[in-house]
Amino acid sequence: MTDVPSTIVEWERNRARLSHDQLKNEFVPLLSKSIRIVEGRVHDDVFESTLAERVPEVCGVLCNSVLALVDGMVASLTPAAYLGVAPLNNLDPDSRRWLSEVIEATWLENMCIERIRDDVRDAVDGVKRQLRALDRFSHMSKEEKLASLNQLLVSVRELGFNLGTLKNVMPYPI
Amino acid sequence: MLPRFLILDDLFGRNVPDGRNADRENLCAHFLWQDITGDTSAKASKQKVLQPTAEAIFCRAQSPACSPPGDTVENDLAMAMDAVRKGWPVRDQPRRGRKPKSPPIPWSMILIDLCFYTGRVTEESHRRTPGMPEGRPGDDDPRSYFGLTLLDAIHREFPEIPIFILSSKPREEVSLEFSRRGALGFIDRSALDGPELLEQALWNHGLLADPAGEIAGQSLPLLLALREARRAAGHRENVLIRGERGTGKELLARYLHRCREPQAGKDAPTRRLVTVNSGGLDPNLFASELFGIQPRTRTGVDGKLGLIEMAKGGDLFLDEIADLPAEVQAALLRVIQERQVTRVGGRESLELDVRFVSASNADLDAPESRLRPDLLDRLRGGGTIRLPALRERPGDIPLLTAKFVAEAEARHPGSRPRQVTPEAMERLLAHDWPGNIRELRGVIFDAVSRHPDVEFLVAEHLRIEAKSAERRAESKKASSEASAADVGTLEQLLERMKAHEFQPLGVADWAGGLPALHREQSLLISRLLAAALEATKRRTPEQPTGILQIHPAAKLATGDPDLTAVKAADLFKRLLGPVQDELEGDLLEAYQISVRLRPKKIQPAKLQKS
């Protein structure tokens, strides 16, 4: 039985938490509520008064978390980590050294890791772009507010899709 | 009345230590739900959904429901099942000897999350999401989702509850499992069109009362029938409605007709519903009634729109389909098969888009049924909806009673608003109601009309026969005796009229019954005139279906060979006047001719003489 390196387990837990808990369960409903408030279909005075600050704040934290996850992706997911756990840790150090390089290079190549990382970073940039449009939120008309929030929601969902695909690049399913 | 959801979800169902569950509020805002959970989180909410689409009750399905740091959260199947049971009526509950109590309104739908996080609530997990635990390794494993365990247990105990998965986990991970365990579908909680998807799911599968309130009731058997009607409304195939007399088959046909799928939008074209009493169709006159008459400029014959053509693009409701005369059955079969109709005197066929909605209280598959099997098959091609008898839905009796009491009070000026005492309700609940809702309405109207000046409707006001089984047998016998087959000929009708004796009636019965009797009498005479008109039509090669002649028809109907043309016109005008709003076809034409011939109002004295 092959052990799964703890770095992979930890990275996947963070990815799942980010994608499922923070993005889909917390941020998307928060954005949806913001849209309902602007539409005038939901009233919540406390929420409405802080909407313009809260959305960028939560979104900013989310984007930074995603970037941190992507930045640590190669270091955490590299299949070379399997050489550090049973049974491959029984190999002699020389073999492990050259195997480590070959395995990681092959994985990077086969899984198009660089392109996937770029896709996620692009998605984060897309969210940030939409977020910047919210800078003058309080001066916008109702239609402009709705349009900018909806665009942000679309870009966040795009980011969510990219976070979901990251699961497929793991060298060994867990 | 709003649909009611039960949502089993760890995140949105939890009771947050500091009161407000922001995640739940956001979800409710997204789906436009009104949170009626009643826990401290719901009470602490300052959010107001202006036009909610549904009421939502949340359940964490875990213990404890409120978990500050330091607590350990565990899945709690028993607690979840209790929550389901609280909102679900128990079937076949004994009615006698029990304090009358309305059963709970059935859940319109249950929505279940997949992944439920368990374990210890740490300071860190609490900081991320208040009250949520760290999670254990197996919690988010699709092979062991607690949501699937919940689904299994609920579907096994309550197979009629519509259940959907509402989750932001990937659908493909569980698509086989949720289907296998009885869920009807999967809605991505974070999808932009989530509310629209849920609305459509609710339409197709939910248990929903009639929003217009025309069909009163919230019992499970009724809601299942309404769901069948909504599903049938989604297509244009013919539908058959089965149900005992007095169950409201025509109301259900109207519900089916006005149902529009959510995706159809508010701008969907309005369709027409045309009602036909099948037993009232004369074998000799039905063609012009159903198919219409082709206008002929050469002979001066006016055209007439047939009932089927009137329903073009909409629905034709054939009530009491078992009474359809054999001649009409053959003609109708051709129309349904070919989807075309040819007017009387016409040569060309018209393409038709008409959905036939039929109703019957008879067993149409029985060997003694007079309905052609090939016609029956076509009339129920789009499905059969069974309307439950009132005794199968006793939970609706309090609601129906309140409705009829209010209607009866409005009908009787000066009557006081009243309450129904528990004893009276117990008596209503104990009865079997062989005449169903119509019988209940009659009993309530009778009680209100005889006791207008009271504040309470008590058991003594209700004239319900104690032995309902005997009464049911009598009613069945009376109904079969009065069937059209037994009075099919003039001789039989005369014999029946000679032998008929009215039961002893009270003043209120006479007051309420005589106008109706007078109206029915006029309608009976109008049918006699219709038969006489058909028998005396002048038929020519150009006009094979015949031309109306009111003078010979009046002579035939009265048996007076010396009747003048003027008196014949007066006769048609006088006899058909009281029911002129209900006239169609030849009778309407004859009445219009008589009014043209004798435009002046007839003096009552002259009327008596004539």
PDB file of N, CA and C in Angstrom, chain A residues 21-71:
ATOM      1  N   ASP A  21     -16.262  25.503   0.447  1.00  0.00           N
ATOM      2  CA  ASP A  21     -16.741  26.265   1.601  1.00  0.00           C
ATOM      3  C   ASP A  21     -16.705  27.779   1.356  1.00  0.00           C
ATOM      4  N   GLN A  22     -15.516  28.267   0.970  1.00  0.00           N
ATOM      5  CA  GLN A  22     -15.388  29.722   0.876  1.00  0.00           C
ATOM      6  C   GLN A  22     -16.039  30.311  -0.372  1.00  0.00           C
ATOM      7  N   LEU A  23     -15.771  29.667  -1.505  1.00  0.00           N
ATOM      8  CA  LEU A  23     -16.260  30.261  -2.748  1.00  0.00           C
ATOM      9  C   LEU A  23     -17.742  29.940  -2.987  1.00  0.00           C
ATOM     10  N   LYS A  24     -18.080  28.643  -3.004  1.00  0.00           N
ATOM     11  CA  LYS A  24     -19.453  28.274  -3.386  1.00  0.00           C
ATOM     12  C   LYS A  24     -20.456  28.474  -2.252  1.00  0.00           C
ATOM     13  N   ASN A  25     -20.053  28.149  -1.037  1.00  0.00           N
ATOM     14  CA  ASN A  25     -21.015  28.236   0.065  1.00  0.00           C
ATOM     15  C   ASN A  25     -21.091  29.609   0.712  1.00  0.00           C
ATOM     16  N   GLU A  26     -20.016  30.357   0.633  1.00  0.00           N
ATOM     17  CA  GLU A  26     -20.027  31.646   1.320  1.00  0.00           C
ATOM     18  C   GLU A  26     -20.054  32.826   0.352  1.00  0.00           C
ATOM     19  N   PHE A  27     -19.072  32.850  -0.567  1.00  0.00           N
ATOM     20  CA  PHE A  27     -18.971  34.066  -1.372  1.00  0.00           C
ATOM     21  C   PHE A  27     -20.067  34.174  -2.436  1.00  0.00           C
ATOM     22  N   VAL A  28     -20.378  33.082  -3.123  1.00  0.00           N
ATOM     23  CA  VAL A  28     -21.420  33.151  -4.163  1.00  0.00           C
ATOM     24  C   VAL A  28     -22.771  33.543  -3.565  1.00  0.00           C
ATOM     25  N   PRO A  29     -23.202  32.924  -2.439  1.00  0.00           N
ATOM     26  CA  PRO A  29     -24.468  33.387  -1.836  1.00  0.00           C
ATOM     27  C   PRO A  29     -24.400  34.843  -1.361  1.00  0.00           C
ATOM     28  N   LEU A  30     -23.220  35.266  -0.899  1.00  0.00           N
ATOM     29  CA  LEU A  30     -23.071  36.664  -0.472  1.00  0.00           C
ATOM     30  C   LEU A  30     -23.283  37.609  -1.655  1.00  0.00           C
ATOM     31  N   LEU A  31     -22.695  37.240  -2.793  1.00  0.00           N
ATOM     32  CA  LEU A  31     -22.878  38.054  -4.000  1.00  0.00           C
ATOM     33  C   LEU A  31     -24.329  38.017  -4.464  1.00  0.00           C
ATOM     34  N   SER A  32     -24.934  36.824  -4.377  1.00  0.00           N
ATOM     35  CA  SER A  32     -26.339  36.688  -4.791  1.00  0.00           C
ATOM     36  C   SER A  32     -27.223  37.586  -3.946  1.00  0.00           C
ATOM     37  N   LYS A  33     -26.947  37.604  -2.647  1.00  0.00           N
ATOM     38  CA  LYS A  33     -27.757  38.459  -1.775  1.00  0.00           C
ATOM     39  C   LYS A  33     -27.553  39.929  -2.140  1.00  0.00           C
ATOM     40  N   SER A  34     -26.296  40.291  -2.446  1.00  0.00           N
ATOM     41  CA  SER A  34     -26.022  41.688  -2.825  1.00  0.00           C
ATOM     42  C   SER A  34     -26.866  42.069  -4.039  1.00  0.00           C
ATOM     43  N   ILE A  35     -26.954  41.131  -4.988  1.00  0.00           N
ATOM     44  CA  ILE A  35     -27.744  41.409  -6.203  1.00  0.00           C
ATOM     45  C   ILE A  35     -29.219  41.569  -5.848  1.00  0.00           C
ATOM     46  N   ARG A  36     -29.730  40.675  -4.993  1.00  0.00           N
ATOM     47  CA  ARG A  36     -31.142  40.766  -4.581  1.00  0.00           C
ATOM     48  C   ARG A  36     -31.432  42.092  -3.871  1.00  0.00           C
ATOM     49  N   ILE A  37     -30.442  42.557  -3.078  1.00  0.00           N
ATOM     50  CA  ILE A  37     -30.614  43.826  -2.356  1.00  0.00           C
ATOM     51  C   ILE A  37     -30.726  44.970  -3.369  1.00  0.00           C
ATOM     52  N   VAL A  38     -29.815  44.960  -4.346  1.00  0.00           N
ATOM     53  CA  VAL A  38     -29.834  46.036  -5.350  1.00  0.00           C
ATOM     54  C   VAL A  38     -31.111  45.940  -6.187  1.00  0.00           C
ATOM     55  N   GLU A  39     -31.537  44.723  -6.479  1.00  0.00           N
ATOM     56  CA  GLU A  39     -32.788  44.547  -7.241  1.00  0.00           C
ATOM     57  C   GLU A  39     -33.992  45.079  -6.474  1.00  0.00           C
ATOM     58  N   GLY A  40     -33.845  45.174  -5.163  1.00  0.00           N
ATOM     59  CA  GLY A  40     -34.964  45.630  -4.330  1.00  0.00           C
ATOM     60  C   GLY A  40     -35.893  44.503  -3.933  1.00  0.00           C
ATOM     61  N   ARG A  41     -35.446  43.272  -4.075  1.00  0.00           N
ATOM     62  CA  ARG A  41     -36.311  42.140  -3.743  1.00  0.00           C
ATOM     63  C   ARG A  41     -36.078  41.650  -2.320  1.00  0.00           C
ATOM     64  N   VAL A  42     -34.965  42.108  -1.731  1.00  0.00           N
ATOM     65  CA  VAL A  42     -34.654  41.735  -0.349  1.00  0.00           C
ATOM     66  C   VAL A  42     -34.248  42.992   0.407  1.00  0.00           C
ATOM     67  N   HIS A  43     -34.752  43.122   1.629  1.00  0.00           N
ATOM     68  CA  HIS A  43     -34.356  44.252   2.476  1.00  0.00           C
ATOM     69  C   HIS A  43     -33.497  43.761   3.629  1.00  0.00           C
ATOM     70  N   ASP A  44     -32.395  44.463   3.866  1.00  0.00           N
ATOM     71  CA  ASP A  44     -31.574  44.184   5.043  1.00  0.00           C
ATOM     72  C   ASP A  44     -30.694  45.424   5.220  1.00  0.00           C
ATOM     73  N   ASP A  45     -31.148  46.303   6.090  1.00  0.00           N
ATOM     74  CA  ASP A  45     -30.487  47.606   6.232  1.00  0.00           C
ATOM     75  C   ASP A  45     -29.020  47.467   6.610  1.00  0.00           C
ATOM     76  N   VAL A  46     -28.746  46.552   7.565  1.00  0.00           N
ATOM     77  CA  VAL A  46     -27.359  46.398   8.046  1.00  0.00           C
ATOM     78  C   VAL A  46     -26.471  45.939   6.902  1.00  0.00           C
ATOM     79  N   PHE A  47     -26.938  44.951   6.167  1.00  0.00           N
ATOM     80  CA  PHE A  47     -26.157  44.397   5.063  1.00  0.00           C
ATOM     81  C   PHE A  47     -25.941  45.459   3.989  1.00  0.00           C
ATOM     82  N   GLU A  48     -26.995  46.168   3.670  1.00  0.00           N
ATOM     83  CA  GLU A  48     -26.941  47.140   2.580  1.00  0.00           C
ATOM     84  C   GLU A  48     -25.912  48.248   2.863  1.00  0.00           C
ATOM     85  N   SER A  49     -25.852  48.651   4.131  1.00  0.00           N
ATOM     86  CA  SER A  49     -24.952  49.760   4.459  1.00  0.00           C
ATOM     87  C   SER A  49     -23.478  49.356   4.362  1.00  0.00           C
ATOM     88  N   THR A  50     -23.198  48.064   4.446  1.00  0.00           N
ATOM     89  CA  THR A  50     -21.799  47.620   4.405  1.00  0.00           C
ATOM     90  C   THR A  50     -21.445  46.875   3.124  1.00  0.00           C
ATOM     91  N   LEU A  51     -22.437  46.772   2.228  1.00  0.00           N
ATOM     92  CA  LEU A  51     -22.250  45.973   1.003  1.00  0.00           C
ATOM     93  C   LEU A  51     -21.024  46.406   0.195  1.00  0.00           C
ATOM     94  N   ALA A  52     -20.896  47.713  -0.007  1.00  0.00           N
ATOM     95  CA  ALA A  52     -19.830  48.228  -0.874  1.00  0.00           C
ATOM     96  C   ALA A  52     -18.441  47.902  -0.336  1.00  0.00           C
ATOM     97  N   GLU A  53     -18.311  47.728   0.991  1.00  0.00           N
ATOM     98  CA  GLU A  53     -17.003  47.387   1.562  1.00  0.00           C
ATOM     99  C   GLU A  53     -16.846  45.870   1.720  1.00  0.00           C
ATOM    100  N   ARG A  54     -17.946  45.235   2.084  1.00  0.00           N
ATOM    101  CA  ARG A  54     -17.842  43.818   2.436  1.00  0.00           C
ATOM    102  C   ARG A  54     -17.485  42.945   1.215  1.00  0.00           C
ATOM    103  N   VAL A  55     -18.143  43.217   0.080  1.00  0.00           N
ATOM    104  CA  VAL A  55     -17.913  42.372  -1.098  1.00  0.00           C
ATOM    105  C   VAL A  55     -16.438  42.417  -1.515  1.00  0.00           C
ATOM    106  N   PRO A  56     -15.828  43.622  -1.690  1.00  0.00           N
ATOM    107  CA  PRO A  56     -14.408  43.645  -2.075  1.00  0.00           C
ATOM    108  C   PRO A  56     -13.496  43.008  -1.023  1.00  0.00           C
ATOM    109  N   GLU A  57     -13.865  43.181   0.249  1.00  0.00           N
ATOM    110  CA  GLU A  57     -13.024  42.638   1.318  1.00  0.00           C
ATOM    111  C   GLU A  57     -12.985  41.109   1.272  1.00  0.00           C
ATOM    112  N   VAL A  58     -14.183  40.507   1.226  1.00  0.00           N
ATOM    113  CA  VAL A  58     -14.258  39.037   1.201  1.00  0.00           C
ATOM    114  C   VAL A  58     -13.643  38.503  -0.086  1.00  0.00           C
ATOM    115  N   CYS A  59     -13.890  39.208  -1.183  1.00  0.00           N
ATOM    116  CA  CYS A  59     -13.394  38.762  -2.482  1.00  0.00           C
ATOM    117  C   CYS A  59     -11.872  38.843  -2.528  1.00  0.00           C
ATOM    118  N   GLY A  60     -11.339  39.897  -1.931  1.00  0.00           N
ATOM    119  CA  GLY A  60      -9.882  40.066  -1.899  1.00  0.00           C
ATOM    120  C   GLY A  60      -9.219  38.929  -1.138  1.00  0.00           C
ATOM    121  N   VAL A  61      -9.791  38.558   0.003  1.00  0.00           N
ATOM    122  CA  VAL A  61      -9.244  37.450   0.795  1.00  0.00           C
ATOM    123  C   VAL A  61      -9.280  36.154  -0.027  1.00  0.00           C
ATOM    124  N   LEU A  62     -10.401  35.977  -0.718  1.00  0.00           N
ATOM    125  CA  LEU A  62     -10.578  34.764  -1.525  1.00  0.00           C
ATOM    126  C   LEU A  62      -9.506  34.684  -2.622  1.00  0.00           C
ATOM    127  N   CYS A  63      -9.289  35.802  -3.318  1.00  0.00           N
ATOM    128  CA  CYS A  63      -8.320  35.813  -4.417  1.00  0.00           C
ATOM    129  C   CYS A  63      -6.916  35.520  -3.887  1.00  0.00           C
ATOM    130  N   ASN A  64      -6.579  36.109  -2.774  1.00  0.00           N
ATOM    131  CA  ASN A  64      -5.237  35.875  -2.206  1.00  0.00           C
ATOM    132  C   ASN A  64      -5.061  34.416  -1.805  1.00  0.00           C
ATOM    133  N   SER A  65      -6.120  33.825  -1.267  1.00  0.00           N
ATOM    134  CA  SER A  65      -6.037  32.407  -0.876  1.00  0.00           C
ATOM    135  C   SER A  65      -5.827  31.521  -2.094  1.00  0.00           C
ATOM    136  N   VAL A  66      -6.524  31.859  -3.189  1.00  0.00           N
ATOM    137  CA  VAL A  66      -6.394  31.055  -4.415  1.00  0.00           C
ATOM    138  C   VAL A  66      -4.978  31.182  -4.955  1.00  0.00           C
ATOM    139  N   LEU A  67      -4.454  32.403  -4.967  1.00  0.00           N
ATOM    140  CA  LEU A  67      -3.096  32.601  -5.490  1.00  0.00           C
ATOM    141  C   LEU A  67      -2.073  31.845  -4.635  1.00  0.00           C
ATOM    142  N   ALA A  68      -2.271  31.864  -3.334  1.00  0.00           N
ATOM    143  CA  ALA A  68      -1.340  31.136  -2.446  1.00  0.00           C
ATOM    144  C   ALA A  68      -1.402  29.635  -2.732  1.00  0.00           C
ATOM    145  N   LEU A  69      -2.608  29.151  -2.984  1.00  0.00           N
ATOM    146  CA  LEU A  69      -2.791  27.726  -3.276  1.00  0.00           C
ATOM    147  C   LEU A  69      -2.061  27.344  -4.569  1.00  0.00           C
ATOM    148  N   VAL A  70      -2.203  28.212  -5.576  1.00  0.00           N
ATOM    149  CA  VAL A  70      -1.578  27.934  -6.871  1.00  0.00           C
ATOM    150  C   VAL A  70      -0.054  28.049  -6.777  1.00  0.00           C
ATOM    151  N   ASP A  71       0.393  29.047  -6.032  1.00  0.00           N
ATOM    152  CA  ASP A  71       1.846  29.228  -5.886  1.00  0.00           C
ATOM    153  C   ASP A  71       2.486  28.008  -5.228  1.00  0.00           C
TER     154      ASP A  71
END
